[in-house]
Amino acid sequence: MKSFTTDGDFAQNYRFLIGAVQPRPIAVVATKNEDGSNNLAPFSFFNGFSAKPFIIGFAPLIRTSTGQKKDTLINIEREKEFVVNFVTEANADQINLASTELAYGEDEFEYTNLTPVQSDLVKACRLKESPIHFECKLRDIVSYGDQPGAGTLITGEVLKIHADESILSDTGRILTSAYKPMGRGAGNDWYSISGILEKERLTKAQIQK
Ligand SMILES: Cc1cc2nc3c(=O)[nH]c(=O)nc-3n(C[C@H](O)[C@H](O)[C@H](O)COP(=O)(O)O)c2cc1C
């Protein structure tokens, strides 16, 4: 068994963080730049934390290339709002491209040929090619430091949800097989739903049998 403490090299910590914590869902976060142009970037340090209030969170790390904050964090600190969009098999290549490190103010929607759509309650845009959109208001920013690789946890309250009817069942449930979400694994691995495994949640009575 390989064992180590986490006070050493960033790269080793990072490798084991993304290798162990998988599959990870991906938030495709849209924000407004200072000049009103759009910013878009994927984040797989992402999850949901509360249903009512409806709270999600994700974490941009300080860039290891420049030691600077990512554009998404800079924009959310200023605007206090954002939109979370989602990765599907159809948009994954363009979303991957949206993770390119562009200069601040360069619009990843234009760079990737993705389509911004006006939101209802926030200035940040929704992503047309995503079947689900969460319009979010900032709740918390918790910084874990300013050194390269340090994360900042951003949580947001989802004020409004949009879901394409093509991924919904008659009763309004999201159908995984229609949604075709993609997630992130170790290194450059991605997950798709090549098969769906149904796991029934056992009731207490069933467990006691
Ligand atoms: C699928 C995927 C997931 C990613 N997840 C994260 C993440 O959780 N945290 C992070 O700091 N960067 C993550 N990145 C890298 C960012 O997307 C990348 O640094 C991007 O340039 C940030 O854009 P911004 O400066 O416009 O905010 C991810 C990249 C990809 C392709």
mmCIF file of C-alpha atoms and ligand atoms in Angstrom:
data_model
loop_
_atom_site.group_PDB
_atom_site.id
_atom_site.type_symbol
_atom_site.label_atom_id
_atom_site.label_comp_id
_atom_site.label_asym_id
_atom_site.label_seq_id
_atom_site.Cartn_x
_atom_site.Cartn_y
_atom_site.Cartn_z
ATOM 1 C CA MET A 1 0.000 0.000 0.000
ATOM 2 C CA LYS A 2 1.293 3.457 -0.937
ATOM 3 C CA SER A 3 0.786 5.933 1.898
ATOM 4 C CA PHE A 4 1.792 9.583 2.116
ATOM 5 C CA THR A 5 0.992 12.803 3.940
ATOM 6 C CA THR A 6 -0.484 15.690 1.970
ATOM 7 C CA ASP A 7 2.071 18.369 2.892
ATOM 8 C CA GLY A 8 4.270 17.663 -0.149
ATOM 9 C CA ASP A 9 3.936 18.243 -3.858
ATOM 10 C CA PHE A 10 0.732 19.802 -5.313
ATOM 11 C CA ALA A 11 0.816 17.469 -8.306
ATOM 12 C CA GLN A 12 0.741 14.341 -6.173
ATOM 13 C CA ASN A 13 -2.173 15.647 -4.060
ATOM 14 C CA TYR A 14 -4.047 16.667 -7.216
ATOM 15 C CA ARG A 15 -3.510 13.304 -8.917
ATOM 16 C CA PHE A 16 -4.945 11.466 -5.926
ATOM 17 C CA LEU A 17 -7.789 13.949 -5.432
ATOM 18 C CA ILE A 18 -9.073 13.553 -8.996
ATOM 19 C CA GLY A 19 -8.196 9.862 -9.076
ATOM 20 C CA ALA A 20 -10.036 8.958 -5.884
ATOM 21 C CA VAL A 21 -13.026 11.298 -6.052
ATOM 22 C CA GLN A 22 -14.685 10.038 -9.209
ATOM 23 C CA PRO A 23 -16.885 9.978 -11.152
ATOM 24 C CA ARG A 24 -17.385 13.714 -10.676
ATOM 25 C CA PRO A 25 -20.279 15.731 -12.070
ATOM 26 C CA ILE A 26 -19.367 18.828 -14.048
ATOM 27 C CA ALA A 27 -20.720 22.358 -13.631
ATOM 28 C CA VAL A 28 -20.354 24.530 -16.711
ATOM 29 C CA VAL A 29 -20.344 27.943 -15.110
ATOM 30 C CA ALA A 30 -21.318 31.067 -17.043
ATOM 31 C CA THR A 31 -20.481 34.503 -15.656
ATOM 32 C CA LYS A 32 -20.277 38.088 -16.914
ATOM 33 C CA ASN A 33 -16.883 39.720 -17.452
ATOM 34 C CA GLU A 34 -16.390 43.311 -16.309
ATOM 35 C CA ASP A 35 -17.065 44.668 -19.828
ATOM 36 C CA GLY A 36 -20.348 42.710 -20.108
ATOM 37 C CA SER A 37 -18.965 39.938 -22.312
ATOM 38 C CA ASN A 38 -19.533 36.297 -21.346
ATOM 39 C CA ASN A 39 -17.259 33.790 -19.627
ATOM 40 C CA LEU A 40 -17.789 30.028 -19.596
ATOM 41 C CA ALA A 41 -15.747 27.297 -17.870
ATOM 42 C CA PRO A 42 -16.245 23.700 -16.624
ATOM 43 C CA PHE A 43 -15.611 22.684 -12.993
ATOM 44 C CA SER A 44 -15.742 19.091 -11.775
ATOM 45 C CA PHE A 45 -15.165 19.924 -8.116
ATOM 46 C CA PHE A 46 -18.925 20.326 -8.026
ATOM 47 C CA ASN A 47 -21.968 19.012 -6.228
ATOM 48 C CA GLY A 48 -25.377 19.772 -4.733
ATOM 49 C CA PHE A 49 -25.765 20.383 -0.992
ATOM 50 C CA SER A 50 -29.309 21.424 -0.126
ATOM 51 C CA ALA A 51 -32.722 21.018 -1.757
ATOM 52 C CA LYS A 52 -34.623 23.827 -0.027
ATOM 53 C CA PRO A 53 -32.955 26.231 -0.101
ATOM 54 C CA PHE A 54 -31.537 24.763 -3.325
ATOM 55 C CA ILE A 55 -27.758 25.047 -2.863
ATOM 56 C CA ILE A 56 -24.951 23.905 -5.177
ATOM 57 C CA GLY A 57 -21.200 24.425 -4.856
ATOM 58 C CA PHE A 58 -18.068 24.215 -6.967
ATOM 59 C CA ALA A 59 -14.397 25.070 -6.552
ATOM 60 C CA PRO A 60 -12.012 26.884 -8.889
ATOM 61 C CA LEU A 61 -8.353 26.395 -7.888
ATOM 62 C CA ILE A 62 -5.698 29.118 -8.070
ATOM 63 C CA ARG A 63 -4.043 28.649 -11.483
ATOM 64 C CA THR A 64 -0.818 26.671 -11.284
ATOM 65 C CA SER A 65 0.388 28.321 -14.532
ATOM 66 C CA THR A 66 0.176 31.942 -13.308
ATOM 67 C CA GLY A 67 -0.704 31.826 -9.597
ATOM 68 C CA GLN A 68 -3.785 33.934 -10.445
ATOM 69 C CA LYS A 69 -7.476 33.480 -9.616
ATOM 70 C CA LYS A 70 -9.570 31.981 -12.432
ATOM 71 C CA ASP A 71 -11.839 34.372 -14.357
ATOM 72 C CA THR A 72 -14.981 32.656 -13.022
ATOM 73 C CA LEU A 73 -14.015 33.449 -9.411
ATOM 74 C CA ILE A 74 -13.059 37.051 -10.255
ATOM 75 C CA ASN A 75 -16.448 37.542 -11.957
ATOM 76 C CA ILE A 76 -18.487 35.953 -9.166
ATOM 77 C CA GLU A 77 -16.703 38.007 -6.486
ATOM 78 C CA ARG A 78 -17.802 41.138 -8.374
ATOM 79 C CA GLU A 79 -21.245 40.163 -9.787
ATOM 80 C CA LYS A 80 -22.415 37.793 -6.996
ATOM 81 C CA GLU A 81 -24.309 35.621 -9.478
ATOM 82 C CA PHE A 82 -23.750 32.940 -12.127
ATOM 83 C CA VAL A 83 -25.442 30.192 -14.159
ATOM 84 C CA VAL A 84 -24.601 26.490 -13.884
ATOM 85 C CA ASN A 85 -25.062 24.505 -17.113
ATOM 86 C CA PHE A 86 -24.379 20.808 -17.702
ATOM 87 C CA VAL A 87 -22.284 18.508 -19.894
ATOM 88 C CA THR A 88 -23.932 15.988 -22.202
ATOM 89 C CA GLU A 89 -22.552 13.630 -24.823
ATOM 90 C CA ALA A 90 -23.593 16.183 -27.470
ATOM 91 C CA ASN A 91 -21.810 19.248 -26.041
ATOM 92 C CA ALA A 92 -18.806 17.625 -24.279
ATOM 93 C CA ASP A 93 -16.169 18.434 -26.914
ATOM 94 C CA GLN A 94 -17.115 22.116 -26.958
ATOM 95 C CA ILE A 95 -17.225 22.253 -23.147
ATOM 96 C CA ASN A 96 -13.772 20.679 -23.031
ATOM 97 C CA LEU A 97 -12.593 23.435 -25.372
ATOM 98 C CA ALA A 98 -14.200 26.044 -23.086
ATOM 99 C CA SER A 99 -11.648 25.062 -20.419
ATOM 100 C CA THR A 100 -8.905 26.649 -22.541
ATOM 101 C CA GLU A 101 -7.010 29.306 -20.604
ATOM 102 C CA LEU A 102 -8.032 32.439 -22.533
ATOM 103 C CA ALA A 103 -7.050 36.003 -21.549
ATOM 104 C CA TYR A 104 -9.501 37.693 -19.161
ATOM 105 C CA GLY A 105 -12.402 39.169 -21.139
ATOM 106 C CA GLU A 106 -12.162 36.707 -24.045
ATOM 107 C CA ASP A 107 -15.565 35.093 -24.574
ATOM 108 C CA GLU A 108 -15.527 31.251 -24.431
ATOM 109 C CA PHE A 109 -19.006 31.105 -26.014
ATOM 110 C CA GLU A 110 -17.520 32.705 -29.141
ATOM 111 C CA TYR A 111 -14.318 30.668 -28.916
ATOM 112 C CA THR A 112 -16.229 27.358 -28.772
ATOM 113 C CA ASN A 113 -19.192 28.250 -30.993
ATOM 114 C CA LEU A 114 -21.619 27.736 -28.118
ATOM 115 C CA THR A 115 -24.764 29.855 -27.808
ATOM 116 C CA PRO A 116 -25.566 32.255 -24.953
ATOM 117 C CA VAL A 117 -29.237 32.696 -24.025
ATOM 118 C CA GLN A 118 -30.535 35.495 -21.780
ATOM 119 C CA SER A 119 -31.371 34.419 -18.213
ATOM 120 C CA ASP A 120 -34.512 35.523 -16.395
ATOM 121 C CA LEU A 121 -33.161 36.520 -12.968
ATOM 122 C CA VAL A 122 -29.392 37.009 -13.354
ATOM 123 C CA LYS A 123 -27.152 38.818 -15.851
ATOM 124 C CA ALA A 124 -24.994 35.757 -16.611
ATOM 125 C CA CYS A 125 -26.185 33.819 -19.664
ATOM 126 C CA ARG A 126 -27.555 30.305 -19.991
ATOM 127 C CA LEU A 127 -25.963 27.840 -22.407
ATOM 128 C CA LYS A 128 -28.402 26.862 -25.154
ATOM 129 C CA GLU A 129 -26.617 23.553 -25.808
ATOM 130 C CA SER A 130 -27.178 22.452 -22.174
ATOM 131 C CA PRO A 131 -30.569 20.823 -21.460
ATOM 132 C CA ILE A 132 -30.594 22.106 -17.852
ATOM 133 C CA HIS A 133 -29.766 25.559 -16.477
ATOM 134 C CA PHE A 134 -29.516 26.749 -12.873
ATOM 135 C CA GLU A 135 -29.715 30.519 -12.391
ATOM 136 C CA CYS A 136 -27.737 31.151 -9.167
ATOM 137 C CA LYS A 137 -27.193 33.877 -6.625
ATOM 138 C CA LEU A 138 -23.901 33.710 -4.673
ATOM 139 C CA ARG A 139 -24.213 32.377 -1.103
ATOM 140 C CA ASP A 140 -20.660 31.748 0.178
ATOM 141 C CA ILE A 141 -17.071 32.144 -0.908
ATOM 142 C CA VAL A 142 -14.658 30.139 1.241
ATOM 143 C CA SER A 143 -11.009 30.461 0.250
ATOM 144 C CA TYR A 144 -8.492 27.771 1.178
ATOM 145 C CA GLY A 145 -5.505 29.990 0.343
ATOM 146 C CA ASP A 146 -3.860 31.998 -2.419
ATOM 147 C CA GLN A 147 -1.088 29.604 -3.423
ATOM 148 C CA PRO A 148 -1.245 27.774 -6.798
ATOM 149 C CA GLY A 149 -3.606 24.806 -6.487
ATOM 150 C CA ALA A 150 -5.553 26.210 -3.523
ATOM 151 C CA GLY A 151 -9.302 25.959 -3.993
ATOM 152 C CA THR A 152 -12.061 28.442 -3.310
ATOM 153 C CA LEU A 153 -15.422 26.913 -2.519
ATOM 154 C CA ILE A 154 -18.221 28.891 -4.129
ATOM 155 C CA THR A 155 -21.776 28.032 -3.153
ATOM 156 C CA GLY A 156 -24.831 29.469 -4.819
ATOM 157 C CA GLU A 157 -28.561 29.385 -4.275
ATOM 158 C CA VAL A 158 -30.375 28.229 -7.381
ATOM 159 C CA LEU A 159 -33.154 30.747 -7.919
ATOM 160 C CA LYS A 160 -34.571 29.328 -11.139
ATOM 161 C CA ILE A 161 -34.228 26.016 -12.985
ATOM 162 C CA HIS A 162 -34.795 25.480 -16.701
ATOM 163 C CA ALA A 163 -35.031 21.930 -18.107
ATOM 164 C CA ASP A 164 -35.583 20.968 -21.723
ATOM 165 C CA GLU A 165 -38.789 18.958 -22.060
ATOM 166 C CA SER A 166 -36.993 16.385 -24.226
ATOM 167 C CA ILE A 167 -35.181 15.047 -21.124
ATOM 168 C CA LEU A 168 -38.265 14.927 -18.876
ATOM 169 C CA SER A 169 -40.659 12.054 -18.211
ATOM 170 C CA ASP A 170 -44.441 12.538 -18.224
ATOM 171 C CA THR A 171 -44.249 13.132 -14.482
ATOM 172 C CA GLY A 172 -41.483 15.739 -14.811
ATOM 173 C CA ARG A 173 -38.579 13.559 -13.655
ATOM 174 C CA ILE A 174 -35.239 13.935 -15.453
ATOM 175 C CA LEU A 175 -34.585 10.839 -17.586
ATOM 176 C CA THR A 176 -30.895 9.935 -17.384
ATOM 177 C CA SER A 177 -31.105 8.038 -20.668
ATOM 178 C CA ALA A 178 -32.397 11.144 -22.481
ATOM 179 C CA TYR A 179 -30.189 13.605 -20.597
ATOM 180 C CA LYS A 180 -26.953 11.642 -21.361
ATOM 181 C CA PRO A 181 -24.826 13.502 -18.782
ATOM 182 C CA MET A 182 -21.046 13.208 -18.739
ATOM 183 C CA GLY A 183 -18.718 13.213 -15.738
ATOM 184 C CA ARG A 184 -15.020 13.395 -15.039
ATOM 185 C CA GLY A 185 -12.588 10.729 -13.870
ATOM 186 C CA ALA A 186 -8.839 10.512 -13.217
ATOM 187 C CA GLY A 187 -6.423 12.340 -15.536
ATOM 188 C CA ASN A 188 -8.284 13.123 -18.742
ATOM 189 C CA ASP A 189 -10.911 10.433 -18.294
ATOM 190 C CA TRP A 190 -14.581 11.251 -18.783
ATOM 191 C CA TYR A 191 -17.634 9.158 -17.960
ATOM 192 C CA SER A 192 -20.582 8.658 -20.271
ATOM 193 C CA ILE A 193 -23.656 6.543 -19.698
ATOM 194 C CA SER A 194 -22.773 3.611 -21.907
ATOM 195 C CA GLY A 195 -24.940 1.580 -19.552
ATOM 196 C CA ILE A 196 -27.221 2.407 -16.677
ATOM 197 C CA LEU A 197 -27.141 0.323 -13.522
ATOM 198 C CA GLU A 198 -30.250 0.602 -11.404
ATOM 199 C CA LYS A 199 -29.698 0.206 -7.671
ATOM 200 C CA GLU A 200 -32.854 -0.020 -5.652
ATOM 201 C CA ARG A 201 -32.730 1.872 -2.339
ATOM 202 C CA LEU A 202 -33.724 -0.731 0.230
ATOM 203 C CA THR A 203 -36.345 0.226 2.794
ATOM 204 C CA LYS A 204 -35.638 -0.427 6.471
ATOM 205 C CA ALA A 205 -38.167 -3.277 6.402
ATOM 206 C CA GLN A 206 -36.354 -4.955 3.495
ATOM 207 C CA ILE A 207 -32.972 -4.653 5.258
ATOM 208 C CA GLN A 208 -34.356 -6.258 8.415
ATOM 209 C CA LYS A 209 -35.769 -9.259 6.533
HETATM 210 C C1 LIG B 1 -14.148 18.741 -17.386
HETATM 211 C C2 LIG B 1 -13.283 19.761 -16.708
HETATM 212 C C3 LIG B 1 -13.403 19.977 -15.348
HETATM 213 C C4 LIG B 1 -12.639 20.952 -14.704
HETATM 214 N N1 LIG B 1 -12.788 21.136 -13.351
HETATM 215 C C5 LIG B 1 -12.092 22.117 -12.722
HETATM 216 C C6 LIG B 1 -12.285 22.354 -11.325
HETATM 217 O O1 LIG B 1 -13.091 21.721 -10.648
HETATM 218 N N2 LIG B 1 -11.552 23.357 -10.760
HETATM 219 C C7 LIG B 1 -10.684 24.120 -11.480
HETATM 220 O O2 LIG B 1 -10.054 25.021 -10.919
HETATM 221 N N3 LIG B 1 -10.499 23.911 -12.804
HETATM 222 C C8 LIG B 1 -11.185 22.955 -13.443
HETATM 223 N N4 LIG B 1 -11.019 22.757 -14.782
HETATM 224 C C9 LIG B 1 -10.160 23.677 -15.530
HETATM 225 C C10 LIG B 1 -10.893 25.013 -15.829
HETATM 226 O O3 LIG B 1 -12.040 24.770 -16.620
HETATM 227 C C11 LIG B 1 -9.932 25.951 -16.570
HETATM 228 O O4 LIG B 1 -8.893 26.326 -15.703
HETATM 229 C C12 LIG B 1 -10.592 27.192 -17.140
HETATM 230 O O5 LIG B 1 -9.643 27.882 -17.934
HETATM 231 C C13 LIG B 1 -11.092 28.161 -16.091
HETATM 232 O O6 LIG B 1 -11.707 29.217 -16.786
HETATM 233 P P1 LIG B 1 -11.907 30.680 -16.232
HETATM 234 O O7 LIG B 1 -10.542 31.297 -16.014
HETATM 235 O O8 LIG B 1 -12.660 31.342 -17.348
HETATM 236 O O9 LIG B 1 -12.688 30.620 -14.961
HETATM 237 C C14 LIG B 1 -11.726 21.740 -15.447
HETATM 238 C C15 LIG B 1 -11.575 21.499 -16.821
HETATM 239 C C16 LIG B 1 -12.344 20.520 -17.450
HETATM 240 C C17 LIG B 1 -12.173 20.266 -18.921
#
